[in-house]
PDB file of C-alpha atoms in Angstrom:
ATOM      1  CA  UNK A 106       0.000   0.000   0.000  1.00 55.00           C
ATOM      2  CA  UNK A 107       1.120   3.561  -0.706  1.00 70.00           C
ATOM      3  CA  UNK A 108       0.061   7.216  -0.047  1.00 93.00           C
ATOM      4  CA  UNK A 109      -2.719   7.233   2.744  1.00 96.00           C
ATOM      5  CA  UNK A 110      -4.661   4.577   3.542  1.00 96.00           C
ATOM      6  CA  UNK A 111      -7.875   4.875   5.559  1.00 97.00           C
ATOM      7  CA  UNK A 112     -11.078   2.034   7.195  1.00 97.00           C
ATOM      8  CA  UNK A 113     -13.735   1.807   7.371  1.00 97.00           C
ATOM      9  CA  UNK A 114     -14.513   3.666   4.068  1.00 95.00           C
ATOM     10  CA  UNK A 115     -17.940   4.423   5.220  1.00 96.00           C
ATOM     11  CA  UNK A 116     -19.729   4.018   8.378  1.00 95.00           C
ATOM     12  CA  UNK A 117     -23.149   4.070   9.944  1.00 95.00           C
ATOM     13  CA  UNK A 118     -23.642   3.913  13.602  1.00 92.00           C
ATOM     14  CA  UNK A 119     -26.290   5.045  16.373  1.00 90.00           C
ATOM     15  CA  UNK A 120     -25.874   7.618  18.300  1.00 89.00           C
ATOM     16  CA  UNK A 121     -24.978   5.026  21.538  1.00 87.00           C
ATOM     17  CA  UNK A 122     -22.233   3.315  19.154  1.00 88.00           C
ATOM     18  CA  UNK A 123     -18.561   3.144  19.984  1.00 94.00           C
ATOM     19  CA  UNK A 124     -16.464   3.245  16.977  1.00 95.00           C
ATOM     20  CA  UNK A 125     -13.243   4.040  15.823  1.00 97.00           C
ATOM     21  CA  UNK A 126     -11.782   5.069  12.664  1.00 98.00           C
ATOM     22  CA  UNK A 127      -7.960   4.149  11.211  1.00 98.00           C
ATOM     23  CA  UNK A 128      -5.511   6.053   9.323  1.00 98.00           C
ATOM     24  CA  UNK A 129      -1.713   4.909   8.120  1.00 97.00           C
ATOM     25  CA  UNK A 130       0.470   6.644   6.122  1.00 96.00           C
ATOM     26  CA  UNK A 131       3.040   4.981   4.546  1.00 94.00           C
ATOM     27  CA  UNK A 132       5.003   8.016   3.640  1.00 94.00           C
ATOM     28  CA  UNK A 133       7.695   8.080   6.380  1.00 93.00           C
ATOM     29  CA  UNK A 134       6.336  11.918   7.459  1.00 93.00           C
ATOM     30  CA  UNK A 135       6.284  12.881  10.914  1.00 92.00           C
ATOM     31  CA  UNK A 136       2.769  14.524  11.355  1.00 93.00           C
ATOM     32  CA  UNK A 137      -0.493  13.267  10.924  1.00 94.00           C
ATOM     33  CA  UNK A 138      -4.291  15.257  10.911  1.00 94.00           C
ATOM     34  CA  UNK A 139      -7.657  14.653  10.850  1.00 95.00           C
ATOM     35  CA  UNK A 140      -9.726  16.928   9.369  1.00 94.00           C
ATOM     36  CA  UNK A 141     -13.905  17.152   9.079  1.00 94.00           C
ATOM     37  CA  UNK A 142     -15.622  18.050   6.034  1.00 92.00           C
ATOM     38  CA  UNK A 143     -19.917  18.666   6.478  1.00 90.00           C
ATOM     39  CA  UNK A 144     -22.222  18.936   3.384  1.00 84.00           C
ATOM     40  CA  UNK A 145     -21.725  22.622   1.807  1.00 79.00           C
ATOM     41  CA  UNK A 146     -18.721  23.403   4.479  1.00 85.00           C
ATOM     42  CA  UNK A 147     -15.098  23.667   4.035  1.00 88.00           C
ATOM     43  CA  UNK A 148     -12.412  21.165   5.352  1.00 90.00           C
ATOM     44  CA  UNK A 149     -12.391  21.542   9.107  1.00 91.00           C
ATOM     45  CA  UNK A 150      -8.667  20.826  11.208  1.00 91.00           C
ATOM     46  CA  UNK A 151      -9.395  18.585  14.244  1.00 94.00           C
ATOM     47  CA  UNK A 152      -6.540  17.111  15.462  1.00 93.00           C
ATOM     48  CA  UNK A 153      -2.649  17.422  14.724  1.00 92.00           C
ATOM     49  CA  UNK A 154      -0.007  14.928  15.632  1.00 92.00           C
ATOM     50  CA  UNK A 155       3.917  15.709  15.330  1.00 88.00           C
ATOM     51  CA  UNK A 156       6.086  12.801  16.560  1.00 85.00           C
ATOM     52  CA  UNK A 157       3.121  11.160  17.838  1.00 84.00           C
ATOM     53  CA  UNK A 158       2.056  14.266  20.498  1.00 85.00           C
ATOM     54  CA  UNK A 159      -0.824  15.889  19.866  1.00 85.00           C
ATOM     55  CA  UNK A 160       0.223  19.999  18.747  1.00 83.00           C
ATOM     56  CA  UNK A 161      -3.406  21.178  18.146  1.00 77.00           C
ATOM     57  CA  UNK A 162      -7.046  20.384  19.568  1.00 76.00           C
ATOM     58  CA  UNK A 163      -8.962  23.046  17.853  1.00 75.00           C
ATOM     59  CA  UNK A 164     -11.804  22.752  20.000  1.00 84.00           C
ATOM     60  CA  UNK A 165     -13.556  19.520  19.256  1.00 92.00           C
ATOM     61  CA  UNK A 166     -16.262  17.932  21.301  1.00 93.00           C
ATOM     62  CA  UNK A 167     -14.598  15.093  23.842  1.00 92.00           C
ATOM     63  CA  UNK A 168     -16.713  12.171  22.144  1.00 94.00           C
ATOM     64  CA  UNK A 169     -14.073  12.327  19.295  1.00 96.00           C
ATOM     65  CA  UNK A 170     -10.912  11.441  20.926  1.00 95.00           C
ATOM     66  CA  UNK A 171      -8.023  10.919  18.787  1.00 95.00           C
ATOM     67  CA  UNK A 172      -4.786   8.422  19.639  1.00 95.00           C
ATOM     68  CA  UNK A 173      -1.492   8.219  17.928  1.00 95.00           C
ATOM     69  CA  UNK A 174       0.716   4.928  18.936  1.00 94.00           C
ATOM     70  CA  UNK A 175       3.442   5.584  16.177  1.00 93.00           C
ATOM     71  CA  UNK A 176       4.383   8.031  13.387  1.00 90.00           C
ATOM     72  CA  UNK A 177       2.440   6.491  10.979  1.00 95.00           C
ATOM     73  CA  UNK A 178      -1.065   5.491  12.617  1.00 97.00           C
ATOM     74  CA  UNK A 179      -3.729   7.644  13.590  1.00 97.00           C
ATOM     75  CA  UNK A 180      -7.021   6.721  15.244  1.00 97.00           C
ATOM     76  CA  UNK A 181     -10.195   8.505  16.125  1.00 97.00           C
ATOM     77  CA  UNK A 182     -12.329   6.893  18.727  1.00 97.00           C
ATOM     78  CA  UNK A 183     -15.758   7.898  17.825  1.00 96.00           C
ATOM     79  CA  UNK A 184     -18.597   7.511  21.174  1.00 93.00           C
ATOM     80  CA  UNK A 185     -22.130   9.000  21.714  1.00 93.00           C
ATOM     81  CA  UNK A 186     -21.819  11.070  18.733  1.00 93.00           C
ATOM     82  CA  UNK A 187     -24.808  12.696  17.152  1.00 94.00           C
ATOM     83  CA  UNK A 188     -26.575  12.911  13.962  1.00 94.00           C
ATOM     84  CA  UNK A 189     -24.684  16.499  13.053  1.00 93.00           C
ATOM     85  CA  UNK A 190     -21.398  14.746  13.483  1.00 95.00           C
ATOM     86  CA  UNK A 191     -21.913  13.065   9.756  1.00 95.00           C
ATOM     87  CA  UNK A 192     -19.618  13.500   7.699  1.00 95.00           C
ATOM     88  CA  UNK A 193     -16.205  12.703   5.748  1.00 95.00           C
ATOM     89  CA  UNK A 194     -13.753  12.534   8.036  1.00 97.00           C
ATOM     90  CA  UNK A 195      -9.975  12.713   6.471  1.00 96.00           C
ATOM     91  CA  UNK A 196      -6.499  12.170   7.190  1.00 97.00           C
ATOM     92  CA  UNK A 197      -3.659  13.855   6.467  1.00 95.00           C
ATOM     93  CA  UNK A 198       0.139  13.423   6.804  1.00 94.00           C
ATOM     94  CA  UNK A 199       2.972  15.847   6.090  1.00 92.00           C
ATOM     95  CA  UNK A 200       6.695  15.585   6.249  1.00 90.00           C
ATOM     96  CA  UNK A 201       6.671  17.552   9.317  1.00 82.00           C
ATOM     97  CA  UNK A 202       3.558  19.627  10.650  1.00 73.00           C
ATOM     98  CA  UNK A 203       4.601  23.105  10.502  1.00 74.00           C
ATOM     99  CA  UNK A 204       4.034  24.731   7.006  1.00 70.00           C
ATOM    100  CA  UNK A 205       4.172  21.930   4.756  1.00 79.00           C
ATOM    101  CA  UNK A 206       2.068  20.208   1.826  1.00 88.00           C
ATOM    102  CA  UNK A 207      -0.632  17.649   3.568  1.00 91.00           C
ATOM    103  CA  UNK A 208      -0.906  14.388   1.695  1.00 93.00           C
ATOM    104  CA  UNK A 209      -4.818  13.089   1.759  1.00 95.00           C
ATOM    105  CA  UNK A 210      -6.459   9.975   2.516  1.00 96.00           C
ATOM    106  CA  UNK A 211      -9.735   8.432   0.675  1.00 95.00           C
ATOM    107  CA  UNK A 212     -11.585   9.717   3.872  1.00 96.00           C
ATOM    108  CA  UNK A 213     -14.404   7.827   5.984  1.00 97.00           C
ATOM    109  CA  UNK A 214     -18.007   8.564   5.490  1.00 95.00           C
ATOM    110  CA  UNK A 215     -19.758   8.340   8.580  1.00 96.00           C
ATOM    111  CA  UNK A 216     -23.162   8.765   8.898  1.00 95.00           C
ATOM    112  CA  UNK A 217     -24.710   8.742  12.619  1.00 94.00           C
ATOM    113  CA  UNK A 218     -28.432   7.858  13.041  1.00 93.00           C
TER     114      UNK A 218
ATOM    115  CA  UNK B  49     -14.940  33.426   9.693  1.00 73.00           C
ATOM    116  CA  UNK B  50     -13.647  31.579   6.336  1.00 85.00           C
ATOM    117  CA  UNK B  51     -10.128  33.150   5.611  1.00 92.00           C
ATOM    118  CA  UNK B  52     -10.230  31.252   2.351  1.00 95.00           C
ATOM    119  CA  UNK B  53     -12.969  31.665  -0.607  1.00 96.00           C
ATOM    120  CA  UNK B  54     -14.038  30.540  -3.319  1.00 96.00           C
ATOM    121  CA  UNK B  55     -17.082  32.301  -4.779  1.00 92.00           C
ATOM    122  CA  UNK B  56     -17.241  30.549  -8.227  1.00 94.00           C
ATOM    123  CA  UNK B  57     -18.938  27.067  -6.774  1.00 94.00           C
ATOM    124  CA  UNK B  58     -18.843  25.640 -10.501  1.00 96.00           C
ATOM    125  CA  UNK B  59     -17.411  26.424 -13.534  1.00 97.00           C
ATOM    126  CA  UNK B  60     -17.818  24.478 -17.037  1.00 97.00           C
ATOM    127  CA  UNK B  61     -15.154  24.556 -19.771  1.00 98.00           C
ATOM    128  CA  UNK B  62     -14.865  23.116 -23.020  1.00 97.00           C
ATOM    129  CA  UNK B  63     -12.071  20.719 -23.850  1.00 97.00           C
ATOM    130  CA  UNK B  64      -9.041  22.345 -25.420  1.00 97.00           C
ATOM    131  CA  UNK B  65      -9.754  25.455 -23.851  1.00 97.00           C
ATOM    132  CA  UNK B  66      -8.413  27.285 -20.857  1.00 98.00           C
ATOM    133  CA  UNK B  67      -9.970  26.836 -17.308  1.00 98.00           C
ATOM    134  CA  UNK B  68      -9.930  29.386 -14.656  1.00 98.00           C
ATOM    135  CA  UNK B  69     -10.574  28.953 -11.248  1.00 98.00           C
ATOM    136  CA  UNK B  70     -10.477  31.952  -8.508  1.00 98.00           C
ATOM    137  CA  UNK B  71      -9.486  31.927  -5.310  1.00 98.00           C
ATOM    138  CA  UNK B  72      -9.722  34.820  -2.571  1.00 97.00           C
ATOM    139  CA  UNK B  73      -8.293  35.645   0.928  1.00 97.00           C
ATOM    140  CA  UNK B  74      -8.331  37.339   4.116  1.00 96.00           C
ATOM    141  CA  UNK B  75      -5.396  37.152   5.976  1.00 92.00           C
ATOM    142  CA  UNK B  76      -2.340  39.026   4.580  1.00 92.00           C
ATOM    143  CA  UNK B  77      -0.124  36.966   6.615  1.00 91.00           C
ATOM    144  CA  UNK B  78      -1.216  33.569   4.440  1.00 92.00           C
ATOM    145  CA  UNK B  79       2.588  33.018   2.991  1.00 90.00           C
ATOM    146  CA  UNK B  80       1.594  29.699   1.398  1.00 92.00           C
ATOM    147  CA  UNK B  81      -0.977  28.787  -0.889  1.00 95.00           C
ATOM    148  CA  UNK B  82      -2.214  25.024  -2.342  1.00 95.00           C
ATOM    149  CA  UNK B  83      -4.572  23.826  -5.005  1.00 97.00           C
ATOM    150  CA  UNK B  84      -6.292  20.231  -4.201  1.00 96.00           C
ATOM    151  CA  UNK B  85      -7.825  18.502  -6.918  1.00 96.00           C
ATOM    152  CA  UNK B  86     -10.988  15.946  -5.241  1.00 94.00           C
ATOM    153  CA  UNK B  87     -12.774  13.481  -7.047  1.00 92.00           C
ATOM    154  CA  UNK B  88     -15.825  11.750  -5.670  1.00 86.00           C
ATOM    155  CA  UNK B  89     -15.116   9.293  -3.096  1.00 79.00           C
ATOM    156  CA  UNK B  90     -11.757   9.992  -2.595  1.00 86.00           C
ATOM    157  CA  UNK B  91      -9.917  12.330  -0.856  1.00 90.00           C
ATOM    158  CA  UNK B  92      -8.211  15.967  -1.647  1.00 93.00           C
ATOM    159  CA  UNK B  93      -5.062  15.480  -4.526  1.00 93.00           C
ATOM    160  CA  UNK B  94      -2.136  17.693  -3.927  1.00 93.00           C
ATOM    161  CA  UNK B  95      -1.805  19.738  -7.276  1.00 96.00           C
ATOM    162  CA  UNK B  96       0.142  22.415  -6.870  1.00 96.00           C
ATOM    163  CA  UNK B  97       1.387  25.007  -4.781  1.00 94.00           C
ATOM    164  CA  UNK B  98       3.196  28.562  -3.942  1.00 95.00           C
ATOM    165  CA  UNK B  99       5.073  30.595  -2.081  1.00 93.00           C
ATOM    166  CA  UNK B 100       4.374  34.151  -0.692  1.00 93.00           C
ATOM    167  CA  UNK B 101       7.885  35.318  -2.337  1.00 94.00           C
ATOM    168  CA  UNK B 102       6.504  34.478  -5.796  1.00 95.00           C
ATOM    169  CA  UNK B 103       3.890  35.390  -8.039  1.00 96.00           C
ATOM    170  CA  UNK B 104       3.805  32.384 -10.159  1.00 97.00           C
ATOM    171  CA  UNK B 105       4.539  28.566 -10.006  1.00 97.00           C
ATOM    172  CA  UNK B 106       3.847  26.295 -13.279  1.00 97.00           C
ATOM    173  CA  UNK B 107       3.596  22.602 -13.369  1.00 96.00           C
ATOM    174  CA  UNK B 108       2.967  21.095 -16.434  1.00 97.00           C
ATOM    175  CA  UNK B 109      -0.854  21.846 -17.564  1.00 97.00           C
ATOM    176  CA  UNK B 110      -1.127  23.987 -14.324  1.00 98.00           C
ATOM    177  CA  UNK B 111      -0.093  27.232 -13.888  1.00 98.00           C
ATOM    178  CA  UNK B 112      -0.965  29.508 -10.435  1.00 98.00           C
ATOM    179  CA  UNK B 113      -0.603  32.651 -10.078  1.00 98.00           C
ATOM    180  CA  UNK B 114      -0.664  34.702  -6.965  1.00 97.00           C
ATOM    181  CA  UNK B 115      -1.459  38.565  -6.509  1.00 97.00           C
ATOM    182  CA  UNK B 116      -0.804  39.616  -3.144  1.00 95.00           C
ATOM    183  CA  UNK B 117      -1.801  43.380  -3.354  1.00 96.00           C
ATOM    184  CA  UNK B 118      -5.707  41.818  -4.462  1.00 97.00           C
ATOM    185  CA  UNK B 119      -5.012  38.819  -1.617  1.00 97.00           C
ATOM    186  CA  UNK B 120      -6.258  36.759  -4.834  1.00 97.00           C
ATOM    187  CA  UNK B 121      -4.906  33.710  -6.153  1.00 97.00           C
ATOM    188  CA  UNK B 122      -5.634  32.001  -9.363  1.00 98.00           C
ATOM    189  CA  UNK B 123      -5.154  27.910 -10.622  1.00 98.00           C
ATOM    190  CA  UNK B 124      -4.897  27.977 -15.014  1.00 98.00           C
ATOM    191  CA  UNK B 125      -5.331  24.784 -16.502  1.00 98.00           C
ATOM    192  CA  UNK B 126      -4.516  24.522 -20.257  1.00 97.00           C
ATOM    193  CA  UNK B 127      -5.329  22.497 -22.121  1.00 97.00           C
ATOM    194  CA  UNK B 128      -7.878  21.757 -20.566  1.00 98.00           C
ATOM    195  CA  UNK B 129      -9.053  17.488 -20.920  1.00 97.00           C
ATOM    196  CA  UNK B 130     -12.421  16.099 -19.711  1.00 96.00           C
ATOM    197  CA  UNK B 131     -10.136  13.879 -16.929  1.00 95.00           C
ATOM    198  CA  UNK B 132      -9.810  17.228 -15.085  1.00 97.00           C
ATOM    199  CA  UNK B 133     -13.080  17.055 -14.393  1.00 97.00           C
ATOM    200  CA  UNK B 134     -13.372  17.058 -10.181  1.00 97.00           C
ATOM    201  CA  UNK B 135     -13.503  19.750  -7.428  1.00 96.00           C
ATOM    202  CA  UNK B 136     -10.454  21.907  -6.874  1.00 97.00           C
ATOM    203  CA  UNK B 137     -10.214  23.265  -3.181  1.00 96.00           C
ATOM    204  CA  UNK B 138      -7.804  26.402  -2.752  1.00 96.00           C
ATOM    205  CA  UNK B 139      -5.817  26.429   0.926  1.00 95.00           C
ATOM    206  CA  UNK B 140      -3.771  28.989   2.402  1.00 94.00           C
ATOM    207  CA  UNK B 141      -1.309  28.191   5.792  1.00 90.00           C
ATOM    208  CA  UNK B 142       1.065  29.994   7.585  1.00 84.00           C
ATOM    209  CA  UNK B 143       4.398  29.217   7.716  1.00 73.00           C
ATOM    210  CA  UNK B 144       4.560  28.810  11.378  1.00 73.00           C
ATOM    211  CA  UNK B 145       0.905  27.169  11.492  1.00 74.00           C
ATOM    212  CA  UNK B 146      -0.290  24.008  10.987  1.00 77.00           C
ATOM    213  CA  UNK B 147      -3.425  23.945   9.845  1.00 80.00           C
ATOM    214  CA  UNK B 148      -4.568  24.426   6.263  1.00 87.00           C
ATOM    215  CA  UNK B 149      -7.182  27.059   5.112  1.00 91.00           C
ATOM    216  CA  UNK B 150      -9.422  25.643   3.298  1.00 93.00           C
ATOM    217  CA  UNK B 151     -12.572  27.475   0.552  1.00 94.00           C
ATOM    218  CA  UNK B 152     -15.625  25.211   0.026  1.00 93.00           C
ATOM    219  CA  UNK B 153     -13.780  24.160  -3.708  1.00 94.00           C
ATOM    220  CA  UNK B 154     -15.524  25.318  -7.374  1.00 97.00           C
ATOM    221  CA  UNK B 155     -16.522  21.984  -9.348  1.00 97.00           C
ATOM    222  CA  UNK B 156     -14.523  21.857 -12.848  1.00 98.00           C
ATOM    223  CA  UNK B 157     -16.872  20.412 -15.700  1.00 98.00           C
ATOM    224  CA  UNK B 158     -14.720  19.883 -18.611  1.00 97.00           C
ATOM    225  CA  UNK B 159     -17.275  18.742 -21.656  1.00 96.00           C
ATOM    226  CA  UNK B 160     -15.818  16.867 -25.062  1.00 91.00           C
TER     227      UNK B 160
END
């Protein structure tokens, strides 16, 4: 596998669900992201990972929590979401996290009933 | 507030021909600027890109041109071929920042 690899590819879950998505790069860079985009909205940072610590939190609800074990996984741990949380959820990896091109993943489609 | 726009949300050119797509921003301290390409069900495709200290970067097909004065940036594709055909998403970052600064992307339709 090459590039950015992400599963499920889509997803439907209730709203009492625990659920997790995966992300692995296999592009040796040092930072990982996830990123949100809603219906009619642009891309939306969530999360950013250098050297597997988190650097940014932009002020997303605590039922997404994100883990990094290594440099080139990323997970998001989805629980009691709700319906507005629906949407394509993508990862992102760059060589390192500060000002540099972000290499894309297929994304997950989640849709929360 | 978006810091990024994109006010053209679609845009159809005929093959052959030259396609322009417009981007516009807020933040004078942007120094780095990205065109995505996205087709459906799959995720954003690093095109091209530029730096603040330029005004122009080509690549092939794709030429972009940036116009700091205006805080405008602009992706040229010619020719233009019906496989180009997808949604191209402008982003701006900072330098020292890590997030990118996303529009909502104008939809290309290239016809035969």
């Amino acid at each position: 596998e090459t590039g950015v690899t992400q599963t499920p590819r889509h997803l439907v879950m209730g709203m009492t669900n625990k659920k997790s998505l995966k992300c692995e790069q296999h592009l040796g860079h040092n930072a990982m992201y996830w990123y949100k985009q809603s219906a009619k909205k642009p891309l939306e940072l969530m999360f950013v990972y250098s050297l597997e610590e988190r650097v940014e939190n932009n002020s997303v609800p605590s039922r997404f929590s994100p883990e990094c074990p290594n440099s080139s996984h990323l997970f998001l741990h989805l629980h009691t979401l709700q319906p507005e949380d629906s949407a394509l959820y993508l990862c992102a990896s760059s060589p390192d996290a500060v000002g540099e091109t972000q290499y894309f993943g297929p994304g997950t489609r989640l849709l929360v009933l | 507030d978006q810091q990024v726009k994109q006010n053209s949300p679609s845009l159809s050119v005929q093959e052959g021909r030259i396609s322009i797509l417009n981007c516009d921003y807020t933040n004078s301290m942007f120094d780095y600027f990205l065109w995505y390409k996205k087709y459906p069900a799959e995720g954003p495709t690093f095109l091209i890109s530029i730096s603040s200290i330029k005004d122009k970067n080509e690549d092939g097909r794709f030429t972009v041109f940036l116009n700091k004065s205006a805080k405008h940036l602009s992706l040229h594709i010619v020719p233009s071929q019906p496989g180009d055909s997808a949604v191209y998403f402008c982003a701006a970052s900072f330098n020292s920042g890590y997030a990118l600064n996303f529009g909502k992307g104008t939809s290309l339709l290239v016809t035969p």
